[in-house]
Amino acid sequence: MLDGKKVLFSGMQATGNLTLGNYLGALKNWVTIADEYETFYSVVDMHSITVRQDPAELRKRARTLLTLYIAAGLDPEKNCIYYQSHVTGHAELAWILNCFTYMGELNRMTQFKDKAAKHADNINAGLFTYPVLMAADILLYQSDVVPVGIDQMQHLELTRDIAQRFNGVYGDVFTIPEAYIGKVGAKVMSLQDPAKKMSKSDENPNGSIYLMDDPDTIIRKFKRAVTDSEACVRYCEEQPGIKNLIDIYCACTGKTPAETEREFDGKGYGDFKMAVGESVVSVLKPLQDRFAELSRDKAYLDSVIKNNAEKAQYFSNKTLRKVQKKVGFPERIR
Ligand code: TRP
């Protein structure tokens, strides 16, 4: 609890270009629930270097992502939006938590196994202990809730195990975080292969709508989207392409699948795809305009970055000092 509110923590990596899937599945929900919580939304740049990055590119993407958080509607006065690497406690707590995490636990992490297979020439220790840094992110702020996708649930479970283990030895030091399970965010699939999730790292750019795609590109990609053979707009598992388009349309318009079926009753795929494209443009265009406006105001963004890093540093230090004391580090002389 912080100022009478529960604490919420989440973060995203600044790797790849954010897609409509990231927006409708995560960022949009962050905005919706923000007011109910004391929130920390981090750009987790320290996690990104577990895989080799181009430095200039990483810096640029990190700033883009942070700006997007604000453009999407997170007020940086009310939400602590900051770079993980600007707050020293993440690495410091991660070290301590490393000493409370077993090799066997980390060996079981499916994301580690996947990434190790994908980056076989660079299976570094950071990749292995990635989940411990994530645990530090969460526990550092005594977070109550963590909105995460299904792919991060295993990491959150491990976070809870580490926290409970630590508390078991030293008393109630950490709040045990829960996954935020609210209204499910839309799960957006690839426009070219509806069996696959829309992904930042898809080699086929026509499968994904990027948040920065211009209106013409968005419409073009929807026109080319894979559909099915029934030639009618019906929401069912047998038509995964159309189902995905209906989900996107509903997420952008607030309509239900049943309303959408009625709206397009007797109409062809062409009309429907056009309408989906336009609904997405109507959501992304204001976000892009706001992004452009924010990007021009360097001084403002810099002040947000500085002030929120200080705020995060302040709150995280409270937990860190307590933990350092518990494990037996000598007191600081002031
Ligand atoms: N590992 C998360 C991802 O790739 C990002 C992340 C890092 C995160 N630290 C976190 C998410 C803490 C939630 C809470 O999606």
mmCIF file of C-alpha atoms and ligand atoms in Angstrom:
data_model
loop_
_atom_site.group_PDB
_atom_site.id
_atom_site.type_symbol
_atom_site.label_atom_id
_atom_site.label_comp_id
_atom_site.label_asym_id
_atom_site.label_seq_id
_atom_site.Cartn_x
_atom_site.Cartn_y
_atom_site.Cartn_z
ATOM 1 C CA MET A 1 0.000 0.000 0.000
ATOM 2 C CA LEU A 2 1.180 3.471 -0.824
ATOM 3 C CA ASP A 3 -0.913 6.521 0.056
ATOM 4 C CA GLY A 4 -3.835 4.209 0.730
ATOM 5 C CA LYS A 5 -3.675 2.619 -2.692
ATOM 6 C CA LYS A 6 -2.442 -0.777 -3.763
ATOM 7 C CA VAL A 7 0.798 -0.739 -5.705
ATOM 8 C CA LEU A 8 0.892 -1.896 -9.301
ATOM 9 C CA PHE A 9 4.094 -2.604 -11.209
ATOM 10 C CA SER A 10 4.631 -3.506 -14.828
ATOM 11 C CA GLY A 11 7.256 -3.091 -17.473
ATOM 12 C CA MET A 12 7.951 -3.555 -21.138
ATOM 13 C CA GLN A 13 11.119 -4.097 -23.061
ATOM 14 C CA ALA A 14 12.183 -1.577 -25.632
ATOM 15 C CA THR A 15 13.086 -4.174 -28.201
ATOM 16 C CA GLY A 16 11.333 -4.183 -31.558
ATOM 17 C CA ASN A 17 8.571 -1.879 -32.683
ATOM 18 C CA LEU A 18 5.456 -2.004 -30.568
ATOM 19 C CA THR A 19 2.464 -3.546 -32.311
ATOM 20 C CA LEU A 20 -1.274 -3.154 -32.107
ATOM 21 C CA GLY A 21 -1.134 -6.382 -30.089
ATOM 22 C CA ASN A 22 1.051 -4.760 -27.423
ATOM 23 C CA TYR A 23 -1.302 -1.807 -27.334
ATOM 24 C CA LEU A 24 -4.664 -3.577 -27.193
ATOM 25 C CA GLY A 25 -3.325 -6.435 -25.075
ATOM 26 C CA ALA A 26 -1.338 -4.466 -22.515
ATOM 27 C CA LEU A 27 -0.768 -0.722 -22.747
ATOM 28 C CA LYS A 28 -4.458 0.159 -23.178
ATOM 29 C CA ASN A 29 -5.306 -1.811 -20.033
ATOM 30 C CA TRP A 30 -2.522 -0.136 -18.103
ATOM 31 C CA VAL A 31 -4.245 3.152 -18.822
ATOM 32 C CA THR A 32 -7.687 1.845 -17.872
ATOM 33 C CA ILE A 33 -6.635 0.566 -14.455
ATOM 34 C CA ALA A 34 -4.050 3.235 -13.631
ATOM 35 C CA ASP A 35 -6.309 5.401 -11.463
ATOM 36 C CA GLU A 36 -7.116 2.621 -9.023
ATOM 37 C CA TYR A 37 -3.486 2.014 -8.111
ATOM 38 C CA GLU A 38 -0.226 3.649 -7.213
ATOM 39 C CA THR A 39 1.557 2.671 -10.392
ATOM 40 C CA PHE A 40 5.126 2.076 -11.520
ATOM 41 C CA TYR A 41 5.493 1.549 -15.256
ATOM 42 C CA SER A 42 9.066 0.877 -16.201
ATOM 43 C CA VAL A 43 10.938 0.704 -19.469
ATOM 44 C CA VAL A 44 13.016 -2.331 -18.569
ATOM 45 C CA ASP A 45 16.163 -1.555 -20.514
ATOM 46 C CA MET A 46 18.377 -3.657 -18.238
ATOM 47 C CA HIS A 47 16.516 -6.768 -19.327
ATOM 48 C CA SER A 48 17.142 -5.886 -22.954
ATOM 49 C CA ILE A 49 20.904 -6.361 -22.834
ATOM 50 C CA THR A 50 20.536 -10.070 -22.054
ATOM 51 C CA VAL A 51 20.441 -10.197 -25.840
ATOM 52 C CA ARG A 52 23.032 -8.198 -27.821
ATOM 53 C CA GLN A 53 21.763 -4.712 -28.733
ATOM 54 C CA ASP A 54 22.956 -1.837 -30.829
ATOM 55 C CA PRO A 55 23.540 0.889 -28.185
ATOM 56 C CA ALA A 56 22.205 3.865 -30.147
ATOM 57 C CA GLU A 57 19.207 1.863 -31.252
ATOM 58 C CA LEU A 58 18.411 0.680 -27.720
ATOM 59 C CA ARG A 59 18.603 4.227 -26.375
ATOM 60 C CA LYS A 60 16.294 5.466 -29.105
ATOM 61 C CA ARG A 61 13.763 2.685 -28.643
ATOM 62 C CA ALA A 62 13.749 3.169 -24.881
ATOM 63 C CA ARG A 63 12.843 6.828 -25.299
ATOM 64 C CA THR A 64 10.210 5.965 -27.881
ATOM 65 C CA LEU A 65 8.634 3.449 -25.530
ATOM 66 C CA LEU A 66 8.624 5.836 -22.606
ATOM 67 C CA THR A 67 7.026 8.499 -24.800
ATOM 68 C CA LEU A 68 4.438 5.985 -25.972
ATOM 69 C CA TYR A 69 3.432 5.244 -22.392
ATOM 70 C CA ILE A 70 2.518 8.902 -22.034
ATOM 71 C CA ALA A 71 0.993 9.200 -25.514
ATOM 72 C CA ALA A 72 -1.248 6.239 -24.722
ATOM 73 C CA GLY A 73 -2.716 8.197 -21.849
ATOM 74 C CA LEU A 74 -0.619 7.537 -18.753
ATOM 75 C CA ASP A 75 -0.231 10.830 -16.936
ATOM 76 C CA PRO A 76 3.397 10.955 -15.773
ATOM 77 C CA GLU A 77 2.394 13.123 -12.812
ATOM 78 C CA LYS A 78 0.253 10.305 -11.477
ATOM 79 C CA ASN A 79 2.091 7.271 -12.830
ATOM 80 C CA CYS A 80 5.749 6.689 -12.180
ATOM 81 C CA ILE A 81 7.095 6.189 -15.689
ATOM 82 C CA TYR A 82 10.825 5.611 -15.695
ATOM 83 C CA TYR A 83 13.840 3.763 -17.060
ATOM 84 C CA GLN A 84 14.855 0.738 -15.003
ATOM 85 C CA SER A 85 18.533 1.565 -15.550
ATOM 86 C CA HIS A 86 18.091 4.962 -13.855
ATOM 87 C CA VAL A 87 17.192 3.410 -10.525
ATOM 88 C CA THR A 88 20.089 1.711 -8.789
ATOM 89 C CA GLY A 89 18.023 -0.583 -6.573
ATOM 90 C CA HIS A 90 16.998 -2.981 -9.337
ATOM 91 C CA ALA A 91 20.493 -4.377 -9.799
ATOM 92 C CA GLU A 92 21.262 -4.234 -6.084
ATOM 93 C CA LEU A 93 18.179 -6.161 -5.041
ATOM 94 C CA ALA A 94 18.599 -8.582 -7.938
ATOM 95 C CA TRP A 95 22.015 -9.522 -6.565
ATOM 96 C CA ILE A 96 20.607 -10.303 -3.155
ATOM 97 C CA LEU A 97 17.679 -12.242 -4.614
ATOM 98 C CA ASN A 98 20.105 -14.247 -6.762
ATOM 99 C CA CYS A 99 21.320 -15.681 -3.503
ATOM 100 C CA PHE A 100 17.790 -16.830 -2.703
ATOM 101 C CA THR A 101 17.046 -18.436 -6.056
ATOM 102 C CA TYR A 102 18.022 -21.961 -7.041
ATOM 103 C CA MET A 103 19.703 -22.950 -10.269
ATOM 104 C CA GLY A 104 17.077 -25.667 -10.615
ATOM 105 C CA GLU A 105 14.286 -23.097 -10.548
ATOM 106 C CA LEU A 106 15.906 -20.975 -13.238
ATOM 107 C CA ASN A 107 16.625 -24.067 -15.322
ATOM 108 C CA ARG A 108 12.916 -24.757 -15.475
ATOM 109 C CA MET A 109 11.978 -21.373 -16.953
ATOM 110 C CA THR A 110 10.535 -21.963 -20.397
ATOM 111 C CA GLN A 111 11.479 -18.498 -21.644
ATOM 112 C CA PHE A 112 15.109 -19.186 -20.769
ATOM 113 C CA LYS A 113 15.013 -22.463 -22.657
ATOM 114 C CA ASP A 114 13.452 -20.761 -25.686
ATOM 115 C CA LYS A 115 15.884 -17.860 -25.676
ATOM 116 C CA ALA A 116 18.888 -20.095 -25.082
ATOM 117 C CA ALA A 117 17.878 -22.122 -28.125
ATOM 118 C CA LYS A 118 17.420 -18.965 -30.172
ATOM 119 C CA HIS A 119 20.690 -17.321 -29.073
ATOM 120 C CA ALA A 120 22.851 -20.423 -28.776
ATOM 121 C CA ASP A 121 26.049 -18.396 -29.311
ATOM 122 C CA ASN A 122 25.330 -16.102 -26.354
ATOM 123 C CA ILE A 123 23.796 -17.986 -23.440
ATOM 124 C CA ASN A 124 25.020 -15.512 -20.853
ATOM 125 C CA ALA A 125 24.418 -15.511 -17.107
ATOM 126 C CA GLY A 126 22.129 -12.494 -17.452
ATOM 127 C CA LEU A 127 19.809 -14.458 -19.675
ATOM 128 C CA PHE A 128 19.731 -17.151 -17.009
ATOM 129 C CA THR A 129 19.023 -14.787 -14.112
ATOM 130 C CA TYR A 130 16.630 -12.569 -16.103
ATOM 131 C CA PRO A 131 13.671 -13.716 -13.949
ATOM 132 C CA VAL A 132 15.508 -12.664 -10.778
ATOM 133 C CA LEU A 133 15.902 -9.119 -12.093
ATOM 134 C CA MET A 134 12.209 -9.181 -12.867
ATOM 135 C CA ALA A 135 11.494 -10.330 -9.308
ATOM 136 C CA ALA A 136 13.600 -7.427 -8.043
ATOM 137 C CA ASP A 137 11.597 -4.978 -10.199
ATOM 138 C CA ILE A 138 8.378 -6.157 -8.650
ATOM 139 C CA LEU A 139 9.447 -6.658 -5.028
ATOM 140 C CA LEU A 140 11.377 -3.393 -4.829
ATOM 141 C CA TYR A 141 8.127 -1.413 -4.781
ATOM 142 C CA GLN A 142 6.190 -3.813 -2.523
ATOM 143 C CA SER A 143 3.878 -4.358 -5.475
ATOM 144 C CA ASP A 144 0.469 -5.870 -4.842
ATOM 145 C CA VAL A 145 -0.507 -6.492 -8.430
ATOM 146 C CA VAL A 146 1.340 -7.113 -11.661
ATOM 147 C CA PRO A 147 -0.479 -7.107 -14.992
ATOM 148 C CA VAL A 148 1.370 -9.621 -17.126
ATOM 149 C CA GLY A 149 0.697 -11.698 -20.177
ATOM 150 C CA ILE A 150 0.400 -15.429 -19.951
ATOM 151 C CA ASP A 151 4.004 -15.832 -21.167
ATOM 152 C CA GLN A 152 5.257 -14.076 -18.011
ATOM 153 C CA MET A 153 3.163 -16.010 -15.491
ATOM 154 C CA GLN A 154 5.952 -18.464 -14.760
ATOM 155 C CA HIS A 155 8.264 -15.569 -13.900
ATOM 156 C CA LEU A 156 5.640 -14.091 -11.606
ATOM 157 C CA GLU A 157 5.192 -17.432 -9.849
ATOM 158 C CA LEU A 158 8.934 -17.569 -9.299
ATOM 159 C CA THR A 159 8.830 -14.021 -7.920
ATOM 160 C CA ARG A 160 6.258 -15.131 -5.379
ATOM 161 C CA ASP A 161 8.351 -18.159 -4.429
ATOM 162 C CA ILE A 162 11.469 -16.036 -3.926
ATOM 163 C CA ALA A 163 9.532 -13.501 -1.843
ATOM 164 C CA GLN A 164 7.990 -16.195 0.323
ATOM 165 C CA ARG A 165 11.344 -17.871 0.811
ATOM 166 C CA PHE A 166 12.923 -14.585 1.869
ATOM 167 C CA ASN A 167 10.026 -13.748 4.188
ATOM 168 C CA GLY A 168 10.272 -17.232 5.653
ATOM 169 C CA VAL A 169 13.803 -16.480 6.799
ATOM 170 C CA TYR A 170 13.570 -12.785 7.768
ATOM 171 C CA GLY A 171 9.929 -12.056 8.548
ATOM 172 C CA ASP A 172 7.485 -10.053 6.473
ATOM 173 C CA VAL A 173 9.801 -8.016 4.288
ATOM 174 C CA PHE A 174 8.139 -8.344 0.888
ATOM 175 C CA THR A 175 4.537 -8.001 -0.188
ATOM 176 C CA ILE A 176 3.587 -11.129 -2.120
ATOM 177 C CA PRO A 177 2.463 -9.905 -5.547
ATOM 178 C CA GLU A 178 -0.513 -11.232 -7.446
ATOM 179 C CA ALA A 179 -1.069 -11.372 -11.178
ATOM 180 C CA TYR A 180 -3.556 -8.772 -12.291
ATOM 181 C CA ILE A 181 -6.401 -10.662 -13.809
ATOM 182 C CA GLY A 182 -8.958 -8.151 -14.866
ATOM 183 C CA LYS A 183 -10.976 -7.764 -17.968
ATOM 184 C CA VAL A 184 -8.838 -9.738 -20.385
ATOM 185 C CA GLY A 185 -6.966 -7.641 -22.860
ATOM 186 C CA ALA A 186 -7.608 -8.454 -26.462
ATOM 187 C CA LYS A 187 -5.310 -11.149 -27.754
ATOM 188 C CA VAL A 188 -4.327 -10.000 -31.209
ATOM 189 C CA MET A 189 -3.143 -12.548 -33.750
ATOM 190 C CA SER A 190 -1.018 -12.094 -36.866
ATOM 191 C CA LEU A 191 -2.932 -10.736 -39.861
ATOM 192 C CA GLN A 192 -1.098 -13.219 -42.062
ATOM 193 C CA ASP A 193 -1.324 -16.272 -39.816
ATOM 194 C CA PRO A 194 -4.142 -16.160 -37.264
ATOM 195 C CA ALA A 195 -2.673 -19.158 -35.452
ATOM 196 C CA LYS A 196 0.282 -16.999 -34.350
ATOM 197 C CA LYS A 197 0.310 -14.069 -31.934
ATOM 198 C CA MET A 198 0.938 -10.660 -33.531
ATOM 199 C CA SER A 199 4.582 -10.117 -32.706
ATOM 200 C CA LYS A 200 7.192 -7.361 -32.697
ATOM 201 C CA SER A 201 9.679 -9.836 -34.140
ATOM 202 C CA ASP A 202 7.607 -11.234 -37.011
ATOM 203 C CA GLU A 203 9.718 -11.348 -40.190
ATOM 204 C CA ASN A 204 6.633 -10.631 -42.283
ATOM 205 C CA PRO A 205 5.751 -6.953 -41.670
ATOM 206 C CA ASN A 206 2.275 -7.509 -43.165
ATOM 207 C CA GLY A 207 1.367 -9.715 -40.232
ATOM 208 C CA SER A 208 1.688 -6.909 -37.697
ATOM 209 C CA ILE A 209 0.289 -3.420 -37.352
ATOM 210 C CA TYR A 210 2.963 -1.243 -35.787
ATOM 211 C CA LEU A 211 1.839 1.616 -33.598
ATOM 212 C CA MET A 212 3.676 4.015 -35.873
ATOM 213 C CA ASP A 213 2.217 2.720 -39.155
ATOM 214 C CA ASP A 214 0.568 5.516 -41.133
ATOM 215 C CA PRO A 215 -3.138 5.257 -42.030
ATOM 216 C CA ASP A 216 -2.503 4.091 -45.615
ATOM 217 C CA THR A 217 -0.238 1.310 -44.433
ATOM 218 C CA ILE A 218 -2.770 0.224 -41.823
ATOM 219 C CA ILE A 219 -5.612 0.066 -44.349
ATOM 220 C CA ARG A 220 -3.398 -1.772 -46.853
ATOM 221 C CA LYS A 221 -2.401 -4.401 -44.293
ATOM 222 C CA PHE A 222 -6.027 -5.019 -43.332
ATOM 223 C CA LYS A 223 -7.016 -5.339 -46.985
ATOM 224 C CA ARG A 224 -4.385 -8.058 -47.332
ATOM 225 C CA ALA A 225 -5.287 -9.798 -44.090
ATOM 226 C CA VAL A 226 -5.871 -13.525 -44.351
ATOM 227 C CA THR A 227 -9.556 -14.400 -44.152
ATOM 228 C CA ASP A 228 -11.532 -17.566 -44.496
ATOM 229 C CA SER A 229 -13.734 -19.234 -47.064
ATOM 230 C CA GLU A 230 -17.195 -18.793 -45.601
ATOM 231 C CA ALA A 231 -17.440 -15.268 -46.999
ATOM 232 C CA CYS A 232 -19.538 -14.032 -44.095
ATOM 233 C CA VAL A 233 -18.625 -12.088 -40.977
ATOM 234 C CA ARG A 234 -19.264 -14.670 -38.305
ATOM 235 C CA TYR A 235 -17.471 -15.028 -34.974
ATOM 236 C CA CYS A 236 -16.373 -18.653 -34.622
ATOM 237 C CA GLU A 237 -13.312 -20.830 -34.108
ATOM 238 C CA GLU A 238 -13.586 -22.230 -37.629
ATOM 239 C CA GLN A 239 -12.833 -18.787 -39.052
ATOM 240 C CA PRO A 240 -9.746 -17.730 -37.085
ATOM 241 C CA GLY A 241 -8.833 -14.930 -39.501
ATOM 242 C CA ILE A 242 -12.256 -13.295 -39.284
ATOM 243 C CA LYS A 243 -12.443 -13.939 -35.559
ATOM 244 C CA ASN A 244 -9.191 -12.039 -35.095
ATOM 245 C CA LEU A 245 -10.476 -9.123 -37.173
ATOM 246 C CA ILE A 246 -13.702 -9.051 -35.160
ATOM 247 C CA ASP A 247 -11.693 -9.017 -31.919
ATOM 248 C CA ILE A 248 -9.633 -6.097 -33.177
ATOM 249 C CA TYR A 249 -12.744 -4.244 -34.341
ATOM 250 C CA CYS A 250 -14.447 -4.780 -30.988
ATOM 251 C CA ALA A 251 -11.390 -3.659 -29.032
ATOM 252 C CA CYS A 252 -11.226 -0.471 -31.102
ATOM 253 C CA THR A 253 -14.935 0.373 -31.166
ATOM 254 C CA GLY A 254 -16.220 -1.055 -27.892
ATOM 255 C CA LYS A 255 -18.793 -3.125 -29.791
ATOM 256 C CA THR A 256 -19.490 -6.795 -29.081
ATOM 257 C CA PRO A 257 -18.925 -9.641 -31.556
ATOM 258 C CA ALA A 258 -22.697 -10.150 -31.834
ATOM 259 C CA GLU A 259 -23.241 -6.475 -32.689
ATOM 260 C CA THR A 260 -20.471 -6.712 -35.250
ATOM 261 C CA GLU A 261 -22.006 -9.770 -36.896
ATOM 262 C CA ARG A 262 -25.306 -7.905 -37.196
ATOM 263 C CA GLU A 263 -23.642 -4.764 -38.517
ATOM 264 C CA PHE A 264 -21.987 -6.697 -41.348
ATOM 265 C CA ASP A 265 -24.774 -9.129 -42.030
ATOM 266 C CA GLY A 266 -25.017 -9.655 -45.789
ATOM 267 C CA LYS A 267 -21.847 -7.670 -46.450
ATOM 268 C CA GLY A 268 -18.624 -9.088 -47.849
ATOM 269 C CA TYR A 269 -15.147 -9.351 -46.383
ATOM 270 C CA GLY A 270 -14.028 -6.294 -48.348
ATOM 271 C CA ASP A 271 -16.349 -3.895 -46.551
ATOM 272 C CA PHE A 272 -15.591 -5.455 -43.222
ATOM 273 C CA LYS A 273 -11.819 -5.292 -43.606
ATOM 274 C CA MET A 274 -12.083 -1.649 -44.576
ATOM 275 C CA ALA A 275 -14.137 -0.911 -41.458
ATOM 276 C CA VAL A 276 -11.639 -2.742 -39.228
ATOM 277 C CA GLY A 277 -8.769 -0.780 -40.763
ATOM 278 C CA GLU A 278 -10.598 2.493 -40.181
ATOM 279 C CA SER A 279 -11.410 1.601 -36.578
ATOM 280 C CA VAL A 280 -7.725 0.950 -35.948
ATOM 281 C CA VAL A 281 -6.723 4.223 -37.604
ATOM 282 C CA SER A 282 -9.211 6.070 -35.388
ATOM 283 C CA VAL A 283 -7.464 4.640 -32.331
ATOM 284 C CA LEU A 284 -3.850 4.952 -33.493
ATOM 285 C CA LYS A 285 -3.987 8.346 -35.192
ATOM 286 C CA PRO A 286 -4.604 10.348 -31.968
ATOM 287 C CA LEU A 287 -1.903 8.315 -30.235
ATOM 288 C CA GLN A 288 0.551 9.088 -33.041
ATOM 289 C CA ASP A 289 -0.319 12.786 -32.987
ATOM 290 C CA ARG A 290 0.208 12.939 -29.250
ATOM 291 C CA PHE A 291 3.479 11.051 -29.670
ATOM 292 C CA ALA A 292 4.717 13.540 -32.259
ATOM 293 C CA GLU A 293 3.754 16.451 -30.037
ATOM 294 C CA LEU A 294 5.508 14.982 -27.001
ATOM 295 C CA SER A 295 8.614 14.122 -28.999
ATOM 296 C CA ARG A 296 9.011 17.767 -29.972
ATOM 297 C CA ASP A 297 9.062 18.829 -26.330
ATOM 298 C CA LYS A 298 12.456 17.570 -25.271
ATOM 299 C CA ALA A 299 12.593 19.633 -22.078
ATOM 300 C CA TYR A 300 9.266 18.285 -20.884
ATOM 301 C CA LEU A 301 10.188 14.656 -21.527
ATOM 302 C CA ASP A 302 13.542 15.134 -19.865
ATOM 303 C CA SER A 303 11.877 16.543 -16.784
ATOM 304 C CA VAL A 304 9.478 13.586 -16.632
ATOM 305 C CA ILE A 305 12.411 11.192 -16.923
ATOM 306 C CA LYS A 306 14.350 12.920 -14.187
ATOM 307 C CA ASN A 307 11.515 13.459 -11.717
ATOM 308 C CA ASN A 308 10.079 9.986 -12.001
ATOM 309 C CA ALA A 309 13.472 8.326 -11.692
ATOM 310 C CA GLU A 310 13.946 10.258 -8.450
ATOM 311 C CA LYS A 311 10.554 9.186 -7.226
ATOM 312 C CA ALA A 312 11.237 5.525 -8.068
ATOM 313 C CA GLN A 313 14.660 5.751 -6.449
ATOM 314 C CA TYR A 314 13.096 7.134 -3.284
ATOM 315 C CA PHE A 315 10.473 4.410 -2.912
ATOM 316 C CA SER A 316 12.763 1.568 -3.946
ATOM 317 C CA ASN A 317 15.415 2.656 -1.449
ATOM 318 C CA LYS A 318 13.005 2.067 1.405
ATOM 319 C CA THR A 319 12.709 -1.615 0.529
ATOM 320 C CA LEU A 320 16.353 -1.970 -0.379
ATOM 321 C CA ARG A 321 17.648 -0.557 2.913
ATOM 322 C CA LYS A 322 15.356 -2.867 4.841
ATOM 323 C CA VAL A 323 16.550 -5.893 2.865
ATOM 324 C CA GLN A 324 20.213 -4.945 3.224
ATOM 325 C CA LYS A 325 19.765 -4.698 6.950
ATOM 326 C CA LYS A 326 17.960 -8.029 7.155
ATOM 327 C CA VAL A 327 20.698 -9.929 5.335
ATOM 328 C CA GLY A 328 23.376 -8.404 7.552
ATOM 329 C CA PHE A 329 25.073 -5.658 5.568
ATOM 330 C CA PRO A 330 26.722 -3.072 7.843
ATOM 331 C CA GLU A 331 24.749 0.054 8.616
ATOM 332 C CA ARG A 332 25.552 3.173 6.613
ATOM 333 C CA ILE A 333 27.247 5.930 8.602
ATOM 334 C CA ARG A 334 25.524 9.275 8.096
HETATM 335 N N1 TRP B 1 9.853 -9.779 -18.730
HETATM 336 C C1 TRP B 1 8.757 -8.924 -19.095
HETATM 337 C C2 TRP B 1 8.422 -9.134 -20.570
HETATM 338 O O1 TRP B 1 9.296 -9.421 -21.355
HETATM 339 C C3 TRP B 1 9.073 -7.471 -18.861
HETATM 340 C C4 TRP B 1 9.260 -7.190 -17.403
HETATM 341 C C5 TRP B 1 10.428 -6.961 -16.760
HETATM 342 C C6 TRP B 1 8.227 -7.115 -16.446
HETATM 343 N N2 TRP B 1 10.218 -6.731 -15.445
HETATM 344 C C7 TRP B 1 8.885 -6.832 -15.209
HETATM 345 C C8 TRP B 1 6.848 -7.272 -16.487
HETATM 346 C C9 TRP B 1 8.156 -6.714 -14.024
HETATM 347 C C10 TRP B 1 6.128 -7.144 -15.316
HETATM 348 C C11 TRP B 1 6.787 -6.870 -14.085
HETATM 349 O O2 TRP B 1 7.276 -8.979 -20.932
#
